[in-house]
Coordinates of C-alpha atoms in Angstrom, one line a residue:
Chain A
X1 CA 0.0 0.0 0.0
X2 CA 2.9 2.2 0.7
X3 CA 4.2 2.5 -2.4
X4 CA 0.7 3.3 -4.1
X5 CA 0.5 6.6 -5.8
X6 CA -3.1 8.1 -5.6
X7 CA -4.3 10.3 -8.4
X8 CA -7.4 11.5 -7.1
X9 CA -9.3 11.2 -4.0
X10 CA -13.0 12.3 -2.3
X11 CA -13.6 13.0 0.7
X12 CA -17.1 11.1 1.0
X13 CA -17.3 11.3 4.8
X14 CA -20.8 12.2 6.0
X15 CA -22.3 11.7 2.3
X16 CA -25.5 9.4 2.6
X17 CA -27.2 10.9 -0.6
X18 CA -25.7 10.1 -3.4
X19 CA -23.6 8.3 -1.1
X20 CA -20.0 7.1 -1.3
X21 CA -19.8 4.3 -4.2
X22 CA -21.7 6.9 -6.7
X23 CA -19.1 9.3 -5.7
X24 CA -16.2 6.6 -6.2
X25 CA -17.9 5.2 -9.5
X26 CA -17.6 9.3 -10.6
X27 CA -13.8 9.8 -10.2
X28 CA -13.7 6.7 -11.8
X29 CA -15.7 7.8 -15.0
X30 CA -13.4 10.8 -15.2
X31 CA -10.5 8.9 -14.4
X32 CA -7.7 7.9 -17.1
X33 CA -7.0 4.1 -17.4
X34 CA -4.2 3.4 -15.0
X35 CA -4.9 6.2 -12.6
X36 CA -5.3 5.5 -8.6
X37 CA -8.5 6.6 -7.1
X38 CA -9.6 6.9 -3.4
X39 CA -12.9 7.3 -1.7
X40 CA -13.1 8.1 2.5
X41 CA -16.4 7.1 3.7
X42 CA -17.8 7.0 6.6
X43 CA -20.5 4.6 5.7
X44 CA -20.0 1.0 6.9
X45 CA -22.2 -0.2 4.3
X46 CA -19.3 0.7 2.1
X47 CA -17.2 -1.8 3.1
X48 CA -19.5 -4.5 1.4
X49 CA -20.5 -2.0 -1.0
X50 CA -17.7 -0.6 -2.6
X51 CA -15.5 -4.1 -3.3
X52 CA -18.7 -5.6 -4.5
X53 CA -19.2 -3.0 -7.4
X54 CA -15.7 -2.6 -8.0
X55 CA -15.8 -6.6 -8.7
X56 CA -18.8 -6.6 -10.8
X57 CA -17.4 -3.8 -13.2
X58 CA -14.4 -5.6 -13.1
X59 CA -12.3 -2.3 -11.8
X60 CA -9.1 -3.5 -9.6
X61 CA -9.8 -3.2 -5.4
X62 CA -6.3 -2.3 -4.4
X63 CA -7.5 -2.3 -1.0
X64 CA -9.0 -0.3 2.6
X65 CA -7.3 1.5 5.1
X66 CA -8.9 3.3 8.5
X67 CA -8.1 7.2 8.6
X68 CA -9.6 9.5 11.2
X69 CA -12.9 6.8 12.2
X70 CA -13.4 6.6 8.3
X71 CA -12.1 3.9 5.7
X72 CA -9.9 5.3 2.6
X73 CA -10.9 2.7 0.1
X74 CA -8.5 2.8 -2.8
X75 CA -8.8 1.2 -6.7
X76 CA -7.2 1.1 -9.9
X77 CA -9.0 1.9 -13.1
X78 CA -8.3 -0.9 -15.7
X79 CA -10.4 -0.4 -19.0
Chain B
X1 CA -17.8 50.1 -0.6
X2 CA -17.7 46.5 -0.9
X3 CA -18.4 45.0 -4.1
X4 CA -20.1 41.8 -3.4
X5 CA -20.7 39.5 -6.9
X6 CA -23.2 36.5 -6.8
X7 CA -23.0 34.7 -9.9
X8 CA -26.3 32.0 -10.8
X9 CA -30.1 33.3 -10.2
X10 CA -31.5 29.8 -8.9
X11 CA -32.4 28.7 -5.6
X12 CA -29.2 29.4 -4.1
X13 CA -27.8 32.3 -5.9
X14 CA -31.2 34.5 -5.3
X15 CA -31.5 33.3 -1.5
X16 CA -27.7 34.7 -0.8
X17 CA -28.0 38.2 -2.4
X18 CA -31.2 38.6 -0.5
X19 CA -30.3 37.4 2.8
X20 CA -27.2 39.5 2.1
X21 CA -29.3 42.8 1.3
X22 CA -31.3 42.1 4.9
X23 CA -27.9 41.6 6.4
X24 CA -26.1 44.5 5.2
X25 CA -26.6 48.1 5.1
X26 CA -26.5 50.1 2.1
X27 CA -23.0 51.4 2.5
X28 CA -21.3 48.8 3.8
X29 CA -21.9 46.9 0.3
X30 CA -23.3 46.9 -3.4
X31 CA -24.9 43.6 -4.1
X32 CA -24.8 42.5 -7.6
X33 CA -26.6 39.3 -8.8
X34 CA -25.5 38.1 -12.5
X35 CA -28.0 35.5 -13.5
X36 CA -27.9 33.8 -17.6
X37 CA -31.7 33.8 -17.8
X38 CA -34.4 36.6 -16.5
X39 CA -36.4 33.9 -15.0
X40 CA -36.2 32.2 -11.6
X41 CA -37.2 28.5 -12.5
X42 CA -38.9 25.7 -9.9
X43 CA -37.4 22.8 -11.3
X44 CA -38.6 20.2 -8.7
X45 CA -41.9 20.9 -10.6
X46 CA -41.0 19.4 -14.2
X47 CA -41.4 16.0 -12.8
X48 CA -45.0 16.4 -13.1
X49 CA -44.9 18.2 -16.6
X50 CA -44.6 14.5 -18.6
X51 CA -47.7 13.3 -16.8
X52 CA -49.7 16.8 -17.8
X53 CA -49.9 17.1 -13.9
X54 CA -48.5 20.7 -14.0
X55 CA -47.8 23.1 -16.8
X56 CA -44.7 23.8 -17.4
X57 CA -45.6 27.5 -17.5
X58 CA -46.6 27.7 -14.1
X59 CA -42.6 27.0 -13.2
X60 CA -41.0 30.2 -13.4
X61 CA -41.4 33.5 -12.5
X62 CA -39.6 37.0 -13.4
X63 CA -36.2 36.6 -11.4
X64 CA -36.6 40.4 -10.8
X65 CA -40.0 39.8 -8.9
X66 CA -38.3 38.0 -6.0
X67 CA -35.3 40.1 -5.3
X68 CA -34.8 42.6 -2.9
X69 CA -35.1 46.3 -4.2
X70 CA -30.7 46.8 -3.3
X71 CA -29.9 43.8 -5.1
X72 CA -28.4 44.8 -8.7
X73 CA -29.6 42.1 -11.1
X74 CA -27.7 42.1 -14.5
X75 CA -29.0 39.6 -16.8
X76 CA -25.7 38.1 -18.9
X77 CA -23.8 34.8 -19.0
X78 CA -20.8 34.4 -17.4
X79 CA -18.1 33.8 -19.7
X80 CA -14.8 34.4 -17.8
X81 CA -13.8 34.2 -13.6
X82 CA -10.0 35.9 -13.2
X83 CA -9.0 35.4 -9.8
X84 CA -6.1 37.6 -9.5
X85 CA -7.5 40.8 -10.9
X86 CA -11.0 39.9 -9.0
X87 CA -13.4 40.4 -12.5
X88 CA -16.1 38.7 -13.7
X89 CA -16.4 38.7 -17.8
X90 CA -20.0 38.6 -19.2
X91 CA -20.0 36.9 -23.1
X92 CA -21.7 40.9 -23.6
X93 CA -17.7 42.3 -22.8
X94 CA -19.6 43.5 -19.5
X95 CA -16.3 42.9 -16.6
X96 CA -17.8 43.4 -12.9
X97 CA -15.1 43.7 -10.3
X98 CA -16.2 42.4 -6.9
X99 CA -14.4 42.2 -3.5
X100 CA -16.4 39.3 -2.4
X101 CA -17.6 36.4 -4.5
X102 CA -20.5 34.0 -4.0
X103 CA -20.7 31.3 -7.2
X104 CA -24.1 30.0 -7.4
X105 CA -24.3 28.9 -11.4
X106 CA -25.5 25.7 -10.9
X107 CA -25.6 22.4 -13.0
X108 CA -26.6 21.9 -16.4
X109 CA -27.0 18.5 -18.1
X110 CA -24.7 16.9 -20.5
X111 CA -26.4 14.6 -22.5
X112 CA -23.5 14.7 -25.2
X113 CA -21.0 12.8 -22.4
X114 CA -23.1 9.4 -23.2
X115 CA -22.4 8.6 -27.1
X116 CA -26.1 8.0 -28.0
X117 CA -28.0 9.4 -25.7
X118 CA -29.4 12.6 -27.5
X119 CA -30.8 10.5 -29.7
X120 CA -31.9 7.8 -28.3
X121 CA -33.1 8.7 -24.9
X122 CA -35.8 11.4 -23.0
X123 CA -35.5 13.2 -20.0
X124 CA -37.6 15.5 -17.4
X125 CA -34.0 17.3 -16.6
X126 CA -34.8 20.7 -18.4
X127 CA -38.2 22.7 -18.9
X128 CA -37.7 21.9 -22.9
X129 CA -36.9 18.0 -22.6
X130 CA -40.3 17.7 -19.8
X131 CA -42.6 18.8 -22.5
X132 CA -40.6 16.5 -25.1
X133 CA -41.1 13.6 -22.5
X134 CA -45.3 14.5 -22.4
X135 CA -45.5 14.5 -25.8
X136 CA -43.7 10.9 -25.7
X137 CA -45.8 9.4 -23.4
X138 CA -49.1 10.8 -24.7
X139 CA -48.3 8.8 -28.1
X140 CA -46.6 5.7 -26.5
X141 CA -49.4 2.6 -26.3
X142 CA -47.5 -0.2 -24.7
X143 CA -44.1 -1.6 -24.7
X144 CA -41.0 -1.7 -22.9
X145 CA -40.0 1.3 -20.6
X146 CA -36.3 1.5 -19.2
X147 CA -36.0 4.4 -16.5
X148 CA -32.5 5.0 -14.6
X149 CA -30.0 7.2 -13.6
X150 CA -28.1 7.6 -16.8
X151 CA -25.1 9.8 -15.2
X152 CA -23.2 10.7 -12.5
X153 CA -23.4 13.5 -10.8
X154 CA -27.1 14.1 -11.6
X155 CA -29.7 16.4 -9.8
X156 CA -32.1 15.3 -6.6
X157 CA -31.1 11.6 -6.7
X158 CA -34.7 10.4 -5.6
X159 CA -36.3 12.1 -8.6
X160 CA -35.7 8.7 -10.7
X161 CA -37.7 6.6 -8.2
X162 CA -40.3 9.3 -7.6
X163 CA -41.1 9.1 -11.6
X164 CA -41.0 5.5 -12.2
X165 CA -43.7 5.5 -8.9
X166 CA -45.5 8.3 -11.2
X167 CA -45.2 6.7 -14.3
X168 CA -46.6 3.4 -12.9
X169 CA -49.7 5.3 -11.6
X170 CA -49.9 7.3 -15.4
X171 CA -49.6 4.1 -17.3
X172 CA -52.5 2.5 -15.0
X173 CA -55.0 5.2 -15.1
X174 CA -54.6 5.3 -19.2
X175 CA -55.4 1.8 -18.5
X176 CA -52.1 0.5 -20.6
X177 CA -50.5 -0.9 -17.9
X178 CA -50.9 -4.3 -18.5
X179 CA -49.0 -3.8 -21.5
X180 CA -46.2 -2.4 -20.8
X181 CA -42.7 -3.6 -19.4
X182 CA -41.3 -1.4 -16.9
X183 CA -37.8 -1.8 -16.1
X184 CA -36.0 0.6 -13.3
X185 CA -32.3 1.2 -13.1
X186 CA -29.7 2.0 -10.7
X187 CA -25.5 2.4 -10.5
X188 CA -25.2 0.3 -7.0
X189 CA -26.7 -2.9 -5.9
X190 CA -29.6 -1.6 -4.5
X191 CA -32.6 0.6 -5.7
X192 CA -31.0 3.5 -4.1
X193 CA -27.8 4.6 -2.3
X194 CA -29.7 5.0 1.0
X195 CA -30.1 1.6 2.5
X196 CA -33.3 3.1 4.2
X197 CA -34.7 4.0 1.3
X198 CA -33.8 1.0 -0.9
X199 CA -35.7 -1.3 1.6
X200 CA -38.8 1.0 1.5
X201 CA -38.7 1.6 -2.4
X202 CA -37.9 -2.1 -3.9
X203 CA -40.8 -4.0 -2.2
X204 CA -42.8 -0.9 -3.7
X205 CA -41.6 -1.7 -7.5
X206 CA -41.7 -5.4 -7.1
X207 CA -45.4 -4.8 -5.8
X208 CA -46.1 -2.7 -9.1
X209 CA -44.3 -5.2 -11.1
X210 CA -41.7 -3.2 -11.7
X211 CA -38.4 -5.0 -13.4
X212 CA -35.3 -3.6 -11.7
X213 CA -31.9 -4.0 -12.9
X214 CA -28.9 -3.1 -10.4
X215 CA -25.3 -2.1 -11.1
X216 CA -26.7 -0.2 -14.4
X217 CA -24.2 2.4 -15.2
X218 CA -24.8 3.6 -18.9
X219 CA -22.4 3.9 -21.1
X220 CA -23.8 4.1 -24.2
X221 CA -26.8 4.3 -26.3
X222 CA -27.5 2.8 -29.5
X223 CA -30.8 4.8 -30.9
X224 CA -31.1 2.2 -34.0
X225 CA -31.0 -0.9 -32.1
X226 CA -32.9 1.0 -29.2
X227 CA -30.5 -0.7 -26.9
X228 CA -29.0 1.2 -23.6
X229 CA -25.6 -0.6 -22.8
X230 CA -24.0 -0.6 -18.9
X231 CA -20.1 -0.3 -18.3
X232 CA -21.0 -3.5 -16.3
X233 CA -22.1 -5.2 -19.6
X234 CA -25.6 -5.4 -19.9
X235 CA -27.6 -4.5 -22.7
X236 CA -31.6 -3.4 -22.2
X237 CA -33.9 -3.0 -25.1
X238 CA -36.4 -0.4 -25.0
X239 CA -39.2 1.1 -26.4
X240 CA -38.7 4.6 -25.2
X241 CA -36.0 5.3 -22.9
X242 CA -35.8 7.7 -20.1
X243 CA -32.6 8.3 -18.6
X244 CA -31.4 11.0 -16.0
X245 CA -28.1 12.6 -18.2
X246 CA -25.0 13.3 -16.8
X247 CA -24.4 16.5 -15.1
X248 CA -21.8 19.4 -15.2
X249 CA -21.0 22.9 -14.2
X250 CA -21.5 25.9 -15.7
X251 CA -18.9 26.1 -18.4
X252 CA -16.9 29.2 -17.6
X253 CA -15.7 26.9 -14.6
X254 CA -15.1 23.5 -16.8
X255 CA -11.4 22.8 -16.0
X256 CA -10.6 26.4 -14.3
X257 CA -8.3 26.1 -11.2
X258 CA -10.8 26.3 -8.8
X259 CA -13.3 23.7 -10.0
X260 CA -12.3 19.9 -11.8
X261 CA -12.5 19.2 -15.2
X262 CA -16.5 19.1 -15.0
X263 CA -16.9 22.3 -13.4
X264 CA -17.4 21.4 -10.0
X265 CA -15.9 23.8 -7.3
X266 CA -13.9 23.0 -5.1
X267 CA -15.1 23.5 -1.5
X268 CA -14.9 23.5 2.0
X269 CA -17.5 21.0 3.3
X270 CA -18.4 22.7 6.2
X271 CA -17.0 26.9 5.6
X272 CA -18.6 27.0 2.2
X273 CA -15.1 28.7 1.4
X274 CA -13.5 27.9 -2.2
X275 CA -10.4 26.0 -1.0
X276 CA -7.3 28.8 -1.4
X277 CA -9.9 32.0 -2.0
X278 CA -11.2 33.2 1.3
X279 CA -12.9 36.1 -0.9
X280 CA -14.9 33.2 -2.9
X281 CA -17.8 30.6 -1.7
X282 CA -19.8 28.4 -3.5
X283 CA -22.9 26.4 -2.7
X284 CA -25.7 24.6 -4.1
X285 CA -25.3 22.2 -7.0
X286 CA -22.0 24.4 -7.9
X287 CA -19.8 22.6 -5.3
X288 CA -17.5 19.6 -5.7
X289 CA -18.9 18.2 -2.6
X290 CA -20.3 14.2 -2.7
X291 CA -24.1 15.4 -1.4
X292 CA -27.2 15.9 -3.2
X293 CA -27.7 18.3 -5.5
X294 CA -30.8 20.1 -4.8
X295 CA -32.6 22.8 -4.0
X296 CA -32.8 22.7 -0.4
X297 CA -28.8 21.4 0.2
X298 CA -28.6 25.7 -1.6
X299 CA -31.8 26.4 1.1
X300 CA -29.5 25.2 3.9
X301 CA -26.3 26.5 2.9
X302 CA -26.9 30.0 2.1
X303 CA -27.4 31.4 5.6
X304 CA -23.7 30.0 6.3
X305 CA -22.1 32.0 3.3
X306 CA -24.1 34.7 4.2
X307 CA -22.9 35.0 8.0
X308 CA -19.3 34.7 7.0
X309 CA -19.4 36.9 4.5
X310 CA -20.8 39.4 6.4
X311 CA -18.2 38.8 9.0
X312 CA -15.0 38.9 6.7
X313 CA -16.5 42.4 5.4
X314 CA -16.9 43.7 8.7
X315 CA -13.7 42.6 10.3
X316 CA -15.4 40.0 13.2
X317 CA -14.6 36.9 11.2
X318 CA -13.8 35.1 14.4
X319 CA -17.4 35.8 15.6
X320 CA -18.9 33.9 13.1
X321 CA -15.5 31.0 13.2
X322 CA -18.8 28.5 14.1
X323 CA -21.2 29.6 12.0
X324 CA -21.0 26.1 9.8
X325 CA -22.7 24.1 7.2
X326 CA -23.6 20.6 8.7
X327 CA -24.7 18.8 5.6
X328 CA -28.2 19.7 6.1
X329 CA -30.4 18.2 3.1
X330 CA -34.2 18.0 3.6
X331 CA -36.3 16.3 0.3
X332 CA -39.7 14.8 -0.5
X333 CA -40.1 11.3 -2.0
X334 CA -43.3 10.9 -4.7
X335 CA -44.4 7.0 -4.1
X336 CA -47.3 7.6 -6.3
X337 CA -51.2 7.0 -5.8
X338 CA -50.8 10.8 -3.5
X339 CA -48.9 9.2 -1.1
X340 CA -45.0 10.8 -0.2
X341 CA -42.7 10.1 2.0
X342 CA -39.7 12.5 3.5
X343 CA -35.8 12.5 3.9
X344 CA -34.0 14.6 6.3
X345 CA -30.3 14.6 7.4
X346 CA -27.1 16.2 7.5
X347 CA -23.0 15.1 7.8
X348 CA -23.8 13.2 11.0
X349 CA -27.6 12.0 11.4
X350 CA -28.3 9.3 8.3
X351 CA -31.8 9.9 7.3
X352 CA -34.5 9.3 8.7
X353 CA -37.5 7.7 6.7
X354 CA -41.3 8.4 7.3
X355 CA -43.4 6.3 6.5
X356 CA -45.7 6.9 2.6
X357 CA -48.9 8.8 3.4
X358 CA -51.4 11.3 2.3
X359 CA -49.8 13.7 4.2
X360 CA -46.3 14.3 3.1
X361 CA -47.8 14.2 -0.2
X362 CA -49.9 17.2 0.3
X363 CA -47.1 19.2 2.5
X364 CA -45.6 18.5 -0.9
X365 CA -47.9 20.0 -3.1
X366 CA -48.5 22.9 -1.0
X367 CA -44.6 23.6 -0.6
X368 CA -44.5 23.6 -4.5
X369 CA -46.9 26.2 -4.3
X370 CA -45.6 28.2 -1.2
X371 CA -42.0 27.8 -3.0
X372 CA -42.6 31.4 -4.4
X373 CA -43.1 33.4 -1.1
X374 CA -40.7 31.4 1.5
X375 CA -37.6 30.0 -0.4
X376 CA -35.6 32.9 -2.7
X377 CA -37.0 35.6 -0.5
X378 CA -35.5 34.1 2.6
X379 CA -38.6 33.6 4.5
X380 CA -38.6 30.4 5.5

C-alpha cells in the first residue's frame, strides 16, 4: 500500500445521498485508465458495497485502510 | 464600498443576495446578482410536466420579482472568472469587479457525455426536454420502458424513483398498464444509495411489477438498435427510454483552477469557502462536494455564506468561526397514488424515513406552491 501513488481522492465522509460508491464510480468515470483513485467514507455499508461494485465492473480493489474513524478505500481503473 | 458578486439566479444564488441585502446596510456593500436567464425556474416541478400534472408555465417567475429592491440584477452569461485581478467577464464584454464572490451557477445537463444518448433517450431534466417527455408518453401505447439514472453526478437523486412510482400510476389510469414492461435502473446494488430507502422503495416496485436492474451504469446508447448498454455489460432493449443525463458545471468553470475538469468547485465541506480563495464561496449544485444536489442542500447552505461573509466584510470573522454548514439536506419522495414520504439529514444523522402517506404528499404539493413566497425571498 505504501508505495501506491493516488491520483485523485473524495472525501465522502458524511455523504448518505448520493452516497460514497456513486461518488467513487464518478472519479472513476473521469478517471484515465491506469490512474489511482480513493474514496473516504464513513459509511460501513461501504465496506461491502464498494469491493462488490468494483468486482462486478471488473475495476481492480487495491484495497482499505482506516483514517480519522473513516475507511480510505483505494482502486485502480483498468479499461 | 464593498463589491459583493453572486454569480447564478437559482435557488441558491437568489436566496444569498437577498439574505445579504437584509444583512447588510447600504454602505457597507453593493450587491450584484449576475443571472444567464431573467427567469427564476422551480425545477422540482418538471417532474410532473410528462404526466400533464402541471404546466410547465406555471414554473417560473420574473427573477426580478423576487429580489430585494438593493440587489443589482444584471441579466448576462458568465463567460470568464479571473481570480487575481478579482473580474467577472459577461459573453456581452460586460467585466464586474467584486471584493467578495459568491458562485451560485449551478448544473446543467450533459447529454452529449453518453455517445447515444441525445438520440436515443428522454428526460424531465430541463423545462424543454419535460414537455418532449409529455409529448412521448401521450403517443406511447404499450411496450418496454427503461428508467435510470443515466449519469453521475445528476440532480435530486430520488427524482428517478419518484417518476417510475408516477409513471406506474400514469400508465394504470390510461389503462395500458398491462401492456407495458417497466424496467428501473440504478448504478449500485440496491434501488437507491440510501439503505433506508432502498428497503422501502424495492418492495414498492416489485409490488407494481416493476423490473429492476442493479449495477446499471450507462455507457452508451445505441438509438437504432434501441439498446442502452451498462459499463457492467448489460444490454436493455427499450421502447422509449428515459434516462437522467450526466451533469456538469456551468462552463466558464469546466477545468478552471478552482473547479475539476466538470466544473465542480472545489469547496470547504463545512466553511462553504473555495479552498485557497477566502474572498470566494460556493454552494448549491456548484460545489464539488459528494451530497445531493438540490434545491434545499442551496436552502441550507446559504445562511452560512451569508454569515461569513458578512463577517469577513466587517472585520469579526472570528465571531462567526462557528457559523457552519452541517450537511443539512431535507427532500420529498413521490411514491405515487398521492402518497409521499420525507428525507432529512445532514453530515452526522443518516436519514430518517417516514413512513408513505397522504400527508407528506400534500405538504408536498403545498410547498410547490408556497416555494414562491418562503424560499428565494428568505422567508422560510
Amino acid at each position: 500500500m505504501q508505495s501506491i501513488t493516488i491520483t485523485r481522492e473524495a472525501d465522502a465522509r458524511g455523504s448518505f445521498c448520493p452516497g460514497p460508491l456513486l461518488e467513487l464510480i464518478r472519479q472513476i468515470k473521469m478517471a484515465q485508465v491506469g490512474d489511482v483513485i480513493a474514496v473516504i467514507s464513513s459509511d460501513e455499508g461501504s465496506k461491502k458495497d464498494i469491493p462488490a461494485w468494483l468486482a462486478k465492473a471488473k475495476q481492480e480493489f487495491l484495497g482499505m485502510e482506516e483514517v480519522d474513524g473513516a475507511t480510505r478505500f483505494i482502486c485502480r481503473k483498468i479499461k | 464600498m464593498k463589491q459583493i458578486v453572486v454569480l447564478g439566479g437559482g435557488t441558491g444564488g437568489t436566496l444569498v443576495a437577498n439574505l445579504l441585502a437584509k444583512k447588510l446596510k447600504s454602505k457597507e456593500a453593493q450587491i450584484t446578482l449576475v443571472s444567464a436567464s431573467n427567469r427564476h425556474l422551480y425545477q422540482p416541478g418538471w417532474l410532473y410536466v410528462p404526466f400533464g400534472k402541471q404546466d410547465p408555465r406555471t414554473l417560473s417567475r420574473p427573477l426580478a420579482s423576487l429580489l430585494r429592491k438593493r440587489v443589482k440584477l444584471v441579466i448576462g452569461k458568465v463567460c470568464r472568472l479571473d481570480t487575481t485581478t478579482q473580474e467577472v467577464e459577461l459573453e456581452d464584454h460586460t467585466i464586474l469587479a467584486y471584493d467578495y464572490l459568491v458562485l451560485a451557477t449551478g448544473s446543467q445537463v450533459a447529454p452529449e457525455d453518453i455517445p447515444g444518448f441525445s438520440a436515443g433517450a428522454h428526460y424531465f431534466y430541463t423545462e424543454e426536454a419535460a414537455f418532449k417527455l409529455h409529448a412521448a408518453l401521450e403517443e406511447f401505447r404499450g411496450g418496454k420502458i427503461v428508467i435510470g439514472v443515466g449519469g453521475l453526478p445528476y440532480k435530486c437523486p430520488v427524482a428517478p424513483l419518484e417518476f417510475t412510482f408516477l409513471l406506474d400510476e400514469y400508465l394504470t389510469d390510461r389503462k395500458i398498464r398491462d401492456k407495458t414492461e417497466l424496467t428501473y435502473t440504478f448504478p449500485l446494488n440496491r434501488v437507491f444509495s440510501i439503505e433506508s430507502v432502498a428497503e422501502m422503495a424495492q418492495p414498492l416496485l416489485e409490488e407494481r411489477g416493476v423490473n429492476i436492474e442493479t449495477f446499471f451504469n450507462l455507457e452508451e446508447v445505441l438509438p437504432e438498435e434501441k439498446i442502452a448498454r451498462s459499463m457492467e455489460g448489460t444490454d436493455l432493449e427499450y421502447d422509449l427510454l428515459i434516462m437522467v443525463p450526466p451533469h456538469r458545471g456551468a462552463k466558464f468553470l469546466q477545468g478552471h483552477p478552482i473547479a475539476d475538469e466538470q466544473g465542480w468547485v472545489k469547496t470547504d465541506r463545512f466553511t462553504l469557502q473555495v479552498k485557497g480563495y477566502p474572498n470566494i464561496w460556493a454552494l448549491g449544485d456548484t460545489t464539488d462536494l459528494p451530497i445531493s444536489k438540490a434545491g434545499s442542500t442551496a436552502h441550507f447552505e446559504a445562511p452560512v455564506i451569508v454569515e461569513r461573509l458578512a463577517g469577513r466584510l466587517r472585520g469579526i470573522e472570528e465571531e462567526v468561526g462557528e457559523e457552519k454548514y452541517e450537511g443539512h439536506v431535507m427532500c420529498f419522495l413521490e411514491t405515487g397514488y398521492n402518497k409521499a414520504s420525507m428525507l432529512n439529514f445532514d453530515y452526522t444523522h443518516p436519514p430518517k424515513l417516514h413512513e408513505p402517506s397522504r400527508h407528506v404528499h400534500y405538504e408536498k404539493m403545498v410547498f410547490n406552491k408556497a416555494y414562491w413566497y418562503l424560499v428565494p425571498t428568505g422567508v422560510l
